[in-house]
Short mmCIF file of C-alpha atoms in Angstrom, two decimals:
data_model
loop_
_atom_site.label_atom_id
_atom_site.label_comp_id
_atom_site.label_asym_id
_atom_site.label_seq_id
_atom_site.Cartn_x
_atom_site.Cartn_y
_atom_site.Cartn_z
CA MET N 111 97.84 52.14 102.97
CA LEU N 112 95.28 54.89 102.41
CA ALA N 113 96.36 58.48 102.99
CA VAL N 114 94.34 60.53 105.50
CA THR N 115 94.53 64.30 105.92
CA GLU N 116 92.73 66.78 108.19
CA ASP N 117 90.43 67.93 105.39
CA ALA N 118 89.62 64.80 103.51
CA VAL N 119 89.95 61.06 103.37
CA CYS N 120 90.79 59.09 100.26
CA SER N 121 88.52 56.09 99.84
CA LEU N 122 88.81 53.30 97.34
CA HIS N 123 86.12 52.66 94.73
CA LEU N 124 86.10 49.82 92.26
CA ASP N 125 84.51 49.98 88.80
CA TYR N 126 84.03 46.64 87.14
CA SER N 127 83.82 45.59 83.51
CA PHE N 128 84.05 42.23 81.82
CA SER N 129 87.57 42.86 80.59
CA SER N 130 89.30 45.06 83.15
CA CYS N 131 89.38 46.32 86.70
CA PHE N 132 90.75 49.66 87.76
CA LEU N 133 91.06 51.78 90.89
CA ARG N 134 89.69 55.28 91.17
CA TRP N 135 90.51 57.70 93.99
CA HIS N 136 87.57 59.72 95.23
CA ARG N 137 87.69 62.74 97.52
CA GLU N 138 85.11 62.95 100.29
CA ASP N 139 84.62 65.08 103.34
CA ALA N 140 86.59 63.71 106.27
CA PRO N 141 84.47 62.00 108.95
CA GLY N 142 84.50 63.35 112.48
CA ALA N 143 86.41 60.35 113.82
CA LEU N 144 88.70 58.03 111.89
CA PRO N 145 89.75 54.50 112.85
CA SER N 146 93.20 54.33 114.42
CA GLN N 147 94.43 52.11 111.62
CA THR N 148 93.24 51.78 108.02
CA PRO N 149 92.44 48.17 107.09
CA PRO N 150 94.69 46.43 104.56
CA ALA N 151 93.87 46.81 100.88
CA SER N 152 92.97 43.11 100.58
CA LYS N 153 90.19 43.54 103.16
CA ILE N 154 88.88 46.65 101.37
CA LEU N 155 88.74 44.78 98.08
CA LYS N 156 87.03 41.86 99.74
CA GLY N 157 84.48 44.13 101.39
CA GLU N 158 83.69 45.91 98.13
CA GLU N 159 83.24 42.58 96.38
CA GLU N 160 80.88 41.32 99.08
CA SER N 161 78.83 44.54 99.02
CA LYS N 162 78.41 44.30 95.25
CA ALA N 163 77.37 40.67 95.60
CA GLN N 164 74.72 41.62 98.16
CA ALA N 165 73.43 44.50 95.99
CA THR N 166 73.11 42.34 92.85
CA PRO N 167 69.62 40.76 92.41
CA ALA N 168 69.26 37.02 91.83
CA PRO N 169 69.50 36.07 88.12
CA THR N 170 66.39 35.02 86.19
CA ALA N 171 66.07 31.64 84.47
CA ARG N 172 66.78 33.29 81.10
CA GLN N 173 69.93 34.85 82.52
CA ARG N 174 71.04 31.50 83.91
CA GLU N 175 70.56 29.87 80.53
CA THR N 176 72.72 32.47 78.76
CA GLY N 177 75.13 33.12 81.63
CA GLY N 178 78.18 31.33 80.22
CA GLY N 179 79.80 34.55 78.97
CA ALA N 180 78.93 36.37 82.19
CA GLU N 181 80.61 33.65 84.26
CA ILE N 182 83.77 34.04 82.21
CA GLY N 183 83.61 37.79 82.81
CA ARG N 184 83.26 37.29 86.56
CA GLN N 185 86.28 34.99 86.56
CA GLN N 186 88.24 37.71 84.76
CA GLU N 187 87.09 40.22 87.38
CA ARG N 188 88.26 37.99 90.22
CA THR N 189 91.60 37.48 88.47
CA GLU N 190 92.11 41.24 88.03
CA LEU N 191 91.20 41.85 91.67
CA ALA N 192 93.74 39.27 92.79
CA LYS N 193 96.41 40.96 90.64
CA VAL N 194 95.67 44.34 92.19
CA SER N 195 95.84 42.88 95.69
CA ASP N 196 99.14 41.13 94.91
CA HIS N 197 100.56 44.37 93.47
CA LEU N 198 99.66 46.32 96.59
CA ARG N 199 101.26 43.66 98.75
CA ASP N 200 104.44 43.74 96.61
CA VAL N 201 104.67 47.53 96.89
CA SER N 202 104.53 47.29 100.67
CA GLY N 203 107.61 45.06 100.69
CA GLY N 204 105.88 41.73 101.14
CA CYS N 205 104.99 42.29 104.80
CA PRO N 206 101.93 43.84 106.41
CA GLU N 207 102.11 47.60 106.54
CA SER N 208 100.77 47.52 110.07
CA ASP N 209 103.90 45.69 111.27
CA LYS N 210 106.15 48.41 109.85
CA GLU N 211 104.04 51.12 111.40
CA GLN N 212 104.05 49.33 114.71
CA GLN N 213 107.85 49.08 114.66
CA LEU N 214 108.21 52.76 113.78
CA ARG N 215 105.79 53.76 116.51
CA GLN N 216 107.69 51.64 119.02
CA GLU N 217 111.05 53.17 118.04
CA GLU N 218 109.60 56.67 118.23
CA ALA N 219 108.07 55.95 121.63
CA GLU N 220 111.41 54.65 122.94
CA PHE N 221 113.23 57.73 121.65
CA THR N 222 110.61 60.07 123.13
CA SER N 223 110.94 58.34 126.49
CA LEU N 224 114.75 58.52 126.36
CA LYS N 225 114.66 62.19 125.41
CA ALA N 226 112.24 62.97 128.23
CA SER N 227 114.45 61.17 130.76
CA TRP N 228 117.51 63.20 129.71
CA GLU N 229 115.54 66.44 129.88
CA LYS N 230 115.02 65.65 133.58
CA ALA N 231 118.60 64.44 134.20
CA LYS N 232 120.52 65.82 137.16
CA PHE N 233 124.25 65.58 137.84
CA ARG N 234 126.41 66.47 140.79
CA LEU N 235 129.85 67.78 139.85
CA ARG N 236 132.99 67.33 141.93
CA LEU N 237 136.34 68.90 141.20
CA LEU N 238 139.44 66.70 141.53
CA GLU N 239 142.30 68.99 142.47
CA GLY N 240 145.97 68.05 142.28
CA HIS N 241 147.33 68.51 138.76
CA ASN N 242 149.42 71.59 138.03
CA ASP N 243 148.76 71.73 134.30
CA ILE N 244 146.32 70.70 131.56
CA VAL N 245 144.77 67.23 131.95
CA THR N 246 145.31 65.52 128.58
CA CYS N 247 143.82 62.04 129.14
CA VAL N 248 141.52 60.14 131.53
CA VAL N 249 140.39 56.55 131.99
CA ALA N 250 138.09 54.82 134.50
CA VAL N 251 138.90 51.58 136.35
CA ASP N 252 136.29 50.26 138.79
CA ASN N 253 135.77 53.04 141.39
CA LEU N 254 138.99 54.73 140.35
CA VAL N 255 139.71 57.48 137.86
CA VAL N 256 143.20 57.73 136.37
CA SER N 257 144.34 60.99 134.81
CA GLY N 258 147.43 62.05 132.90
CA SER N 259 148.67 65.61 132.66
CA ARG N 260 151.15 67.82 130.93
CA ASP N 261 152.74 68.21 134.40
CA THR N 262 154.32 64.71 133.74
CA THR N 263 152.31 62.89 136.44
CA VAL N 264 149.71 60.14 136.43
CA LYS N 265 147.24 60.42 139.29
CA VAL N 266 144.77 57.86 140.66
CA TRP N 267 141.56 59.17 142.23
CA HIS N 268 139.02 57.49 144.50
CA VAL N 269 135.66 58.50 143.01
CA PRO N 270 133.31 57.99 146.01
CA THR N 271 135.38 60.35 148.15
CA ALA N 272 136.77 62.53 145.33
CA THR N 273 140.26 62.26 146.81
CA GLU N 274 143.69 61.55 145.36
CA HIS N 275 144.58 57.90 145.89
CA LYS N 276 148.03 57.63 144.27
CA ASN N 277 150.49 59.96 142.58
CA LEU N 278 152.48 58.07 139.94
CA GLY N 279 155.62 59.99 139.08
CA GLY N 280 158.29 58.79 136.70
CA HIS N 281 157.75 60.37 133.30
CA THR N 282 160.02 63.25 132.35
CA GLY N 283 157.70 64.60 129.67
CA GLY N 284 154.02 65.43 129.50
CA VAL N 285 151.67 62.43 129.71
CA THR N 286 149.68 62.24 126.48
CA CYS N 287 147.64 59.00 126.63
CA LEU N 288 146.33 56.24 128.92
CA SER N 289 144.84 52.77 128.46
CA ALA N 290 143.45 50.13 130.85
CA PRO N 291 143.89 46.41 130.00
CA PRO N 292 140.89 44.14 130.80
CA PRO N 293 140.99 42.23 134.15
CA GLU N 294 141.84 38.86 132.56
CA TYR N 295 145.01 40.29 131.01
CA CYS N 296 145.89 41.99 134.29
CA LYS N 297 145.73 38.61 136.05
CA ARG N 298 148.33 37.12 133.72
CA LEU N 299 150.76 39.96 134.31
CA ALA N 300 150.07 39.98 138.07
CA TRP N 301 150.83 36.26 138.26
CA SER N 302 154.16 36.74 136.44
CA LEU N 303 155.07 39.53 138.87
CA SER N 304 153.92 37.62 141.98
CA LEU N 305 151.22 40.21 142.67
CA SER N 306 147.60 39.73 143.71
CA ASP N 307 145.36 38.36 140.98
CA LYS N 308 143.06 41.33 141.67
CA GLU N 309 145.77 43.81 140.70
CA ARG N 310 144.84 46.31 138.00
CA PHE N 311 147.33 47.91 135.63
CA ILE N 312 147.39 51.14 133.65
CA LEU N 313 149.46 52.01 130.57
CA SER N 314 150.71 55.57 130.12
CA GLY N 315 152.44 57.16 127.12
CA SER N 316 154.52 60.31 127.24
CA ALA N 317 156.46 62.82 125.19
CA ASP N 318 159.58 61.35 126.84
CA CYS N 319 159.30 58.36 124.40
CA TYR N 320 158.35 55.89 127.16
CA VAL N 321 155.35 53.66 127.74
CA LYS N 322 155.05 52.80 131.42
CA ILE N 323 152.96 50.06 133.04
CA TRP N 324 151.70 50.89 136.53
CA ALA N 325 150.31 48.62 139.27
CA LEU N 326 147.53 50.69 140.82
CA SER N 327 147.32 49.12 144.28
CA ILE N 328 151.02 49.56 145.03
CA GLY N 329 151.46 52.72 142.96
CA GLN N 330 154.63 51.56 141.24
CA CYS N 331 155.89 51.26 137.67
CA VAL N 332 156.46 47.57 136.93
CA LYS N 333 157.68 47.93 133.34
CA SER N 334 159.00 50.65 131.00
CA ILE N 335 159.17 50.41 127.20
CA TYR N 336 161.34 52.83 125.25
CA THR N 337 159.82 53.58 121.83
CA PHE N 338 162.47 55.97 120.34
CA ASN N 339 159.72 58.51 119.52
CA ALA N 340 157.40 60.73 121.52
CA VAL N 341 154.27 58.67 122.27
CA THR N 342 151.11 60.55 121.28
CA ALA N 343 148.52 57.73 121.40
CA LEU N 344 148.24 54.16 122.65
CA CYS N 345 145.71 51.38 123.07
CA PHE N 346 145.65 47.89 124.58
CA VAL N 347 144.30 45.27 122.14
CA PRO N 348 142.69 42.29 123.97
CA GLU N 349 143.27 39.66 121.28
CA GLU N 350 145.13 36.35 121.76
CA ASP N 351 147.94 37.05 124.27
CA GLY N 352 147.25 40.77 123.99
CA TYR N 353 149.46 43.53 122.67
CA ILE N 354 150.02 47.26 122.99
CA VAL N 355 149.69 49.56 119.97
CA THR N 356 151.38 52.96 120.15
CA GLY N 357 151.41 55.99 117.87
CA SER N 358 154.23 58.52 117.61
CA ASP N 359 154.58 62.21 116.81
CA GLY N 360 156.11 61.23 113.46
CA GLY N 361 153.13 59.15 112.29
CA LYS N 362 154.58 55.75 113.20
CA VAL N 363 152.34 52.92 114.50
CA GLN N 364 154.09 50.23 116.57
CA ALA N 365 152.99 46.98 118.23
CA TRP N 366 154.40 45.48 121.44
CA SER N 367 153.78 42.04 122.97
CA TRP N 368 151.90 42.05 126.30
CA HIS N 369 153.48 38.70 127.14
CA THR N 370 157.15 39.59 126.54
CA PHE N 371 156.97 43.42 126.08
CA GLU N 372 159.13 42.98 122.99
CA HIS N 373 158.74 45.04 119.85
CA CYS N 374 156.63 43.22 117.23
CA GLN N 375 156.04 45.65 114.39
CA SER N 376 156.72 49.19 113.21
CA ILE N 377 154.80 50.89 110.38
CA ASN N 378 155.08 54.39 108.93
CA ALA N 379 151.31 54.70 108.80
CA HIS N 380 150.59 58.44 108.78
CA GLN N 381 152.19 61.64 107.56
CA GLU N 382 151.71 63.54 110.82
CA ALA N 383 151.38 62.70 114.53
CA VAL N 384 149.08 59.82 115.49
CA THR N 385 146.53 61.44 117.79
CA SER N 386 144.08 58.61 118.53
CA ILE N 387 144.12 54.79 118.60
CA GLN N 388 141.09 52.63 119.48
CA SER N 389 140.32 48.92 119.21
CA GLN N 390 137.09 47.12 118.34
CA GLY N 391 137.35 43.35 118.57
CA PRO N 392 140.10 42.23 116.18
CA LEU N 393 140.24 45.67 114.53
CA VAL N 394 142.43 48.64 115.41
CA PHE N 395 141.70 52.20 114.25
CA SER N 396 144.31 54.96 114.15
CA GLY N 397 143.76 58.64 113.39
CA SER N 398 146.32 61.34 112.72
CA ALA N 399 146.84 65.09 112.75
CA GLU N 400 146.45 65.41 108.98
CA GLY N 401 142.96 63.85 109.25
CA GLY N 402 143.78 60.38 107.93
CA VAL N 403 142.22 57.21 109.37
CA SER N 404 143.68 53.70 109.07
CA VAL N 405 141.91 50.42 109.85
CA TRP N 406 144.06 47.46 110.89
CA GLU N 407 143.26 43.79 111.38
CA ASN N 408 144.87 41.58 114.00
CA GLN N 409 146.53 38.59 112.32
CA CYS N 410 147.09 36.72 115.62
CA SER N 411 150.81 36.55 114.94
CA ASP N 412 153.78 37.19 117.22
CA ARG N 413 155.49 39.05 114.39
CA ASP N 414 153.76 41.76 112.38
CA PRO N 415 150.35 41.31 114.05
CA LEU N 416 148.75 44.27 112.23
CA ARG N 417 147.59 44.11 108.62
CA LEU N 418 146.28 47.24 106.94
CA LEU N 419 142.69 46.87 105.70
CA HIS N 420 141.88 50.44 104.69
CA HIS N 421 143.44 53.87 104.78
CA TRP N 422 141.37 56.97 104.19
CA SER N 423 143.17 60.29 103.78
CA GLY N 424 142.09 63.59 105.27
CA GLN N 425 140.68 64.54 101.88
CA VAL N 426 138.26 61.60 102.14
CA THR N 427 137.37 61.98 105.81
CA GLY N 428 136.91 65.73 105.48
CA CYS N 429 139.24 66.31 108.46
CA ARG N 430 141.87 68.09 106.43
CA GLY N 431 144.50 70.18 108.14
CA GLY N 432 148.19 70.65 108.65
CA PRO N 433 150.63 69.92 111.46
CA GLY N 434 149.14 70.48 114.90
CA GLY N 435 145.69 69.05 114.14
CA ARG N 436 144.08 66.82 116.72
CA LEU N 437 141.71 64.09 115.56
CA THR N 438 139.95 61.82 118.06
CA LEU N 439 137.94 58.81 116.96
CA SER N 440 135.43 56.32 118.35
CA PRO N 441 134.49 53.22 116.27
CA ARG N 442 131.10 51.52 116.24
CA GLY N 443 130.50 48.68 113.79
CA ASP N 444 131.06 49.90 110.24
CA ARG N 445 131.16 53.53 111.36
CA VAL N 446 133.87 55.64 112.96
CA PHE N 447 132.90 58.89 114.69
CA LEU N 448 135.54 61.60 114.21
CA ALA N 449 136.11 64.86 116.10
CA TYR N 450 138.51 67.35 114.55
CA GLY N 451 138.01 70.85 115.94
CA GLN N 452 134.97 71.65 113.80
CA ALA N 453 131.33 72.45 114.55
CA TRP N 454 130.25 68.95 113.59
CA LEU N 455 131.16 65.31 114.05
CA LYS N 456 132.26 63.38 110.99
CA ILE N 457 131.03 59.81 110.47
CA LEU N 458 133.29 57.64 108.32
CA HIS N 459 131.84 54.42 106.91
CA TRP N 460 135.22 52.76 106.91
CA ARG N 461 134.44 49.87 104.55
CA THR N 462 133.33 52.14 101.70
CA GLY N 463 135.02 55.45 102.48
CA THR N 464 131.74 57.38 102.41
CA THR N 465 131.24 60.09 105.02
CA SER N 466 128.38 61.89 106.76
CA ARG N 467 128.39 64.71 109.23
CA LEU N 468 126.38 65.32 112.38
CA THR N 469 126.02 68.91 113.57
CA ASN N 470 127.42 69.32 117.08
CA HIS N 471 127.17 73.12 117.34
CA SER N 472 124.74 75.60 115.83
CA SER N 473 127.42 78.28 115.33
CA ILE N 474 130.44 78.42 113.03
CA THR N 475 132.52 79.39 116.06
CA GLY N 476 131.95 76.02 117.73
CA VAL N 477 134.68 73.37 117.83
CA THR N 478 134.40 69.69 118.78
CA ASP N 479 137.32 68.49 120.89
CA CYS N 480 136.45 64.87 121.69
CA VAL N 481 133.85 62.17 121.04
CA HIS N 482 132.93 59.21 123.25
CA GLN N 483 130.42 56.35 123.37
CA THR N 484 128.83 54.82 126.44
CA GLY N 485 125.95 52.37 126.21
CA GLY N 486 123.42 53.79 123.76
CA LEU N 487 124.83 57.31 123.93
CA LEU N 488 127.13 59.26 121.64
CA ILE N 489 128.68 62.19 123.52
CA GLY N 490 130.44 65.06 121.80
CA SER N 491 132.14 67.90 123.65
CA CYS N 492 131.78 71.34 122.15
CA TYR N 493 133.36 74.71 122.87
CA ASP N 494 132.30 78.08 121.47
CA LEU N 495 135.35 80.16 120.61
CA ALA N 496 133.28 83.35 120.53
CA ASN N 497 131.70 83.28 124.00
CA GLY N 498 133.66 80.56 125.83
CA ALA N 499 130.60 78.36 126.45
CA SER N 500 131.34 74.65 126.91
CA THR N 501 128.74 71.89 126.50
CA LEU N 502 128.33 68.15 126.19
CA ASN N 503 125.87 67.13 123.47
CA LEU N 504 124.09 63.78 123.74
CA PHE N 505 122.84 61.72 120.78
CA SER N 506 121.03 58.38 120.78
CA LEU N 507 122.63 55.38 119.11
CA PRO N 508 122.47 53.92 116.56
CA GLN N 509 120.17 56.57 115.01
CA CYS N 510 122.36 59.56 116.05
CA ARG N 511 119.30 61.61 117.07
CA TYR N 512 119.85 64.62 119.30
CA LEU N 513 118.74 64.21 122.93
CA ALA N 514 120.00 67.11 125.05
CA SER N 515 122.92 69.40 125.92
CA LEU N 516 124.54 69.65 129.35
CA THR N 517 126.38 72.70 130.64
CA TRP N 518 126.90 74.88 133.70
CA PRO N 519 128.17 78.41 134.37
CA ASP N 520 131.90 78.87 133.74
CA ALA N 521 132.21 75.31 132.39
CA PRO N 522 135.80 74.73 131.23
CA ARG N 523 136.77 73.43 127.83
CA ILE N 524 136.58 69.61 127.77
CA LEU N 525 139.56 68.01 126.01
CA CYS N 526 139.21 64.40 127.17
CA PHE N 527 136.38 62.27 128.50
CA ALA N 528 135.63 58.85 130.02
CA ALA N 529 132.34 57.26 131.10
CA TRP N 530 130.96 54.23 132.91
CA THR N 531 127.75 53.13 134.64
CA THR N 532 127.21 52.08 138.25
CA GLY N 533 125.57 48.85 139.36
CA SER N 534 122.23 50.66 139.53
CA GLY N 535 122.58 51.87 135.94
CA ASP N 536 123.36 55.50 136.75
CA HIS N 537 125.94 57.35 134.70
CA ARG N 538 129.31 58.49 136.00
CA TRP N 539 131.60 60.49 133.82
CA VAL N 540 134.94 62.24 134.14
CA SER N 541 136.07 65.13 131.96
CA GLY N 542 139.49 66.70 131.70
CA GLY N 543 141.07 69.87 130.39
CA ARG N 544 141.85 72.89 132.50
CA ASP N 545 139.91 71.13 135.31
CA LEU N 546 139.37 67.48 136.17
CA ILE N 547 135.68 66.94 137.01
CA VAL N 548 133.63 63.89 138.03
CA TRP N 549 129.98 63.81 136.94
CA GLU N 550 127.67 61.77 139.19
CA GLN N 551 124.08 61.23 138.02
CA LEU N 552 121.42 61.88 140.66
CA PRO N 553 117.91 60.37 140.82
CA SER N 554 115.64 62.56 138.72
CA SER N 555 112.82 62.17 141.25
CA GLY N 556 114.97 63.24 144.21
CA LYS N 557 114.82 66.64 145.88
CA GLN N 558 118.54 67.32 145.54
CA ARG N 559 119.31 69.92 142.92
CA GLY N 560 121.86 69.18 140.23
CA ASP N 561 124.83 71.30 139.25
CA VAL N 562 124.25 70.89 135.51
CA THR N 563 121.78 72.71 133.30
CA VAL N 564 119.97 70.56 130.74
CA LYS N 565 118.98 72.51 127.65
CA ARG N 566 117.93 71.85 124.09
CA ASP N 567 119.27 73.50 120.96
CA SER N 568 116.43 73.63 118.44
CA GLN N 569 118.89 73.76 115.56
CA LEU N 570 120.45 70.49 116.68
CA ASP N 571 117.01 69.03 117.35
CA SER N 572 116.00 69.53 113.72
CA CYS N 573 119.36 68.41 112.34
CA PHE N 574 119.63 65.28 110.23
CA LEU N 575 122.62 63.27 109.15
CA GLU N 576 123.95 64.70 105.91
CA SER N 577 126.07 62.88 103.38
CA GLU N 578 129.25 64.78 102.62
CA GLU N 579 128.44 64.84 98.90
CA ASP N 580 125.07 66.50 99.54
CA THR N 581 126.66 69.01 101.88
CA GLU N 582 129.31 70.00 99.36
CA ASP N 583 126.68 70.39 96.63
CA ASP N 584 124.59 72.59 98.90
CA GLU N 585 127.57 74.80 99.70
CA GLU N 586 128.31 75.25 96.01
CA THR N 587 124.75 76.40 95.27
CA ASP N 588 124.11 78.49 98.37
CA GLY N 589 126.18 81.44 97.16
CA THR N 590 128.51 83.85 98.89
CA HIS N 591 126.78 83.60 102.26
CA THR N 592 127.70 79.94 102.73
CA HIS N 593 131.23 80.43 101.43
CA THR N 594 131.80 83.28 103.88
CA HIS N 595 130.78 81.06 106.78
CA THR N 596 132.91 78.21 105.48
CA HIS N 597 136.02 80.37 105.09
CA THR N 598 135.50 81.96 108.51
CA HIS N 599 135.17 78.59 110.18
CA THR N 600 138.24 77.27 108.35
CA ALA N 601 140.32 80.18 109.66
CA ILE N 602 139.02 79.64 113.19
CA SER N 603 139.72 75.91 113.01
CA GLN N 604 143.27 76.46 111.78
CA PHE N 605 143.90 78.92 114.62
CA PHE N 606 142.47 76.45 117.12
CA ARG N 607 144.59 73.57 115.88
CA SER N 608 147.82 75.54 116.04
CA SER N 609 146.86 77.01 119.43
CA PHE N 610 146.08 73.59 120.83
CA THR N 611 149.46 72.22 119.83
CA ASP N 612 151.31 75.22 121.21
CA SER N 613 149.39 75.33 124.48
CA CYS N 614 148.88 71.66 125.27
CA LEU N 615 151.94 69.88 123.98
CA MET N 616 154.86 72.21 123.41
CA THR N 617 154.86 75.16 125.80
CA ASN N 618 153.93 76.03 129.35
CA ARG N 619 150.96 78.13 128.30
CA GLY N 620 147.41 76.89 128.80
CA ILE N 621 144.48 77.11 126.44
CA ALA N 622 142.87 79.61 128.82
CA ASP N 623 145.75 82.02 128.05
CA TYR N 624 144.42 82.57 124.53
CA THR N 625 141.70 85.08 123.76
CA ILE N 626 140.00 84.98 120.37
CA VAL N 627 138.08 88.02 119.15
CA LEU N 628 135.83 87.50 116.13
CA ILE N 629 134.65 90.46 114.07
CA LEU N 630 132.01 89.35 111.60
CA ASP N 631 130.58 91.78 109.06
CA ASP N 632 126.94 91.89 107.99
CA ALA N 633 127.56 89.33 105.26
CA CYS N 634 128.16 86.69 107.92
#
């Protein structure tokens, strides 16, 4: 492909000899209008050859009589030209350059269209009132939202009317996690309990060491499982007969049969509390307070169903910390997106242990509390410890390119998040923390005004994925300025992690009770 600039155009000239053929770049003034696409090199070579043939006069009889050597030379020229053409084709990867350009243009056009649509997005916000303490977990089931709180209750909400549908009381400790089994697994349990085959169930885990299974339509607990440890994370795994995986405050990962509710396996997997468990097909991912991530494979066995594939410590993931840390994860293919109270999202390539980071806040005072995927979107919540601003940042998948940020005045800190789409393709989200809020997407062409402000952070817009090795090298060579920022952010993150544990899990104080004052000198 020939390079074209505003000032000049590079054109290809061929000089021939009997023994060799070479290319020479020549600089000319740029024409007023250029073709939209430069022709392939093979066509240029062919055109040059034809033009030389037309410009060459017909040979005389004497030349024809002594033209044996000249014919050999012309054959050599054609051979050299073919070699050059083949070399250019090999450099381009064996496929027409125009196809690659067309694919890139199409991807860029799709991203531009997606970005433009989110810049015009409008959401209506509705507050769901009823909890008396911090909302720690949320999940969506059909037109219902289920929330768990530190006030020990599980509540079911009817989204279209934004009203409380059921209040599920029974835990004696704060509710820490929720999970919704798929409909086909709900049918099996409903049949065994002589309930309607349309019944939906919810799993809740609590600091009281119990996992409870709730029937939503009747609002009753149909099964309780005692785990001997405070439950800090859980997930339903829809493989074979199905099973429940729980994580404890002591780092233990346990598996329970969905068919019999019996204990299947217990593993001391992590050094600190398990804070997040997610499944992806036959794989299960667990993350812990010390920043470690484990990847498990389902062995389709009634006993010991989980087999450890990989374990990456906090030193590898870059989510290092002490007791009280809170790591949330969201797997996608060979990547796991990690949120750990920092100004960026970590991306762990779990097969190799390599990591990248994606900036989620332009300031060192920003912390990322949770990460979620829905459709082709990666959503990261972010809170600025300095000014109290709370935002949701949207990135396109799989490229992880920044789209937009959503916020509104006095937006509360978002600690948990769930998302789904309606039949018409519109987004509906629910976020929890100090407040429980439903986000309902409105038609962008409608006259109704939205409650959310869509903005763009230019620093996120120009941000690229960085490998962790490159980032560390940059920090070592950037001098005192970078180290000052790094140390400041580390101190803030440590304060946040300890504050979160104190406020959300152990005491009756809320996160809003803490005030953080940052005094940064000129060096920062």
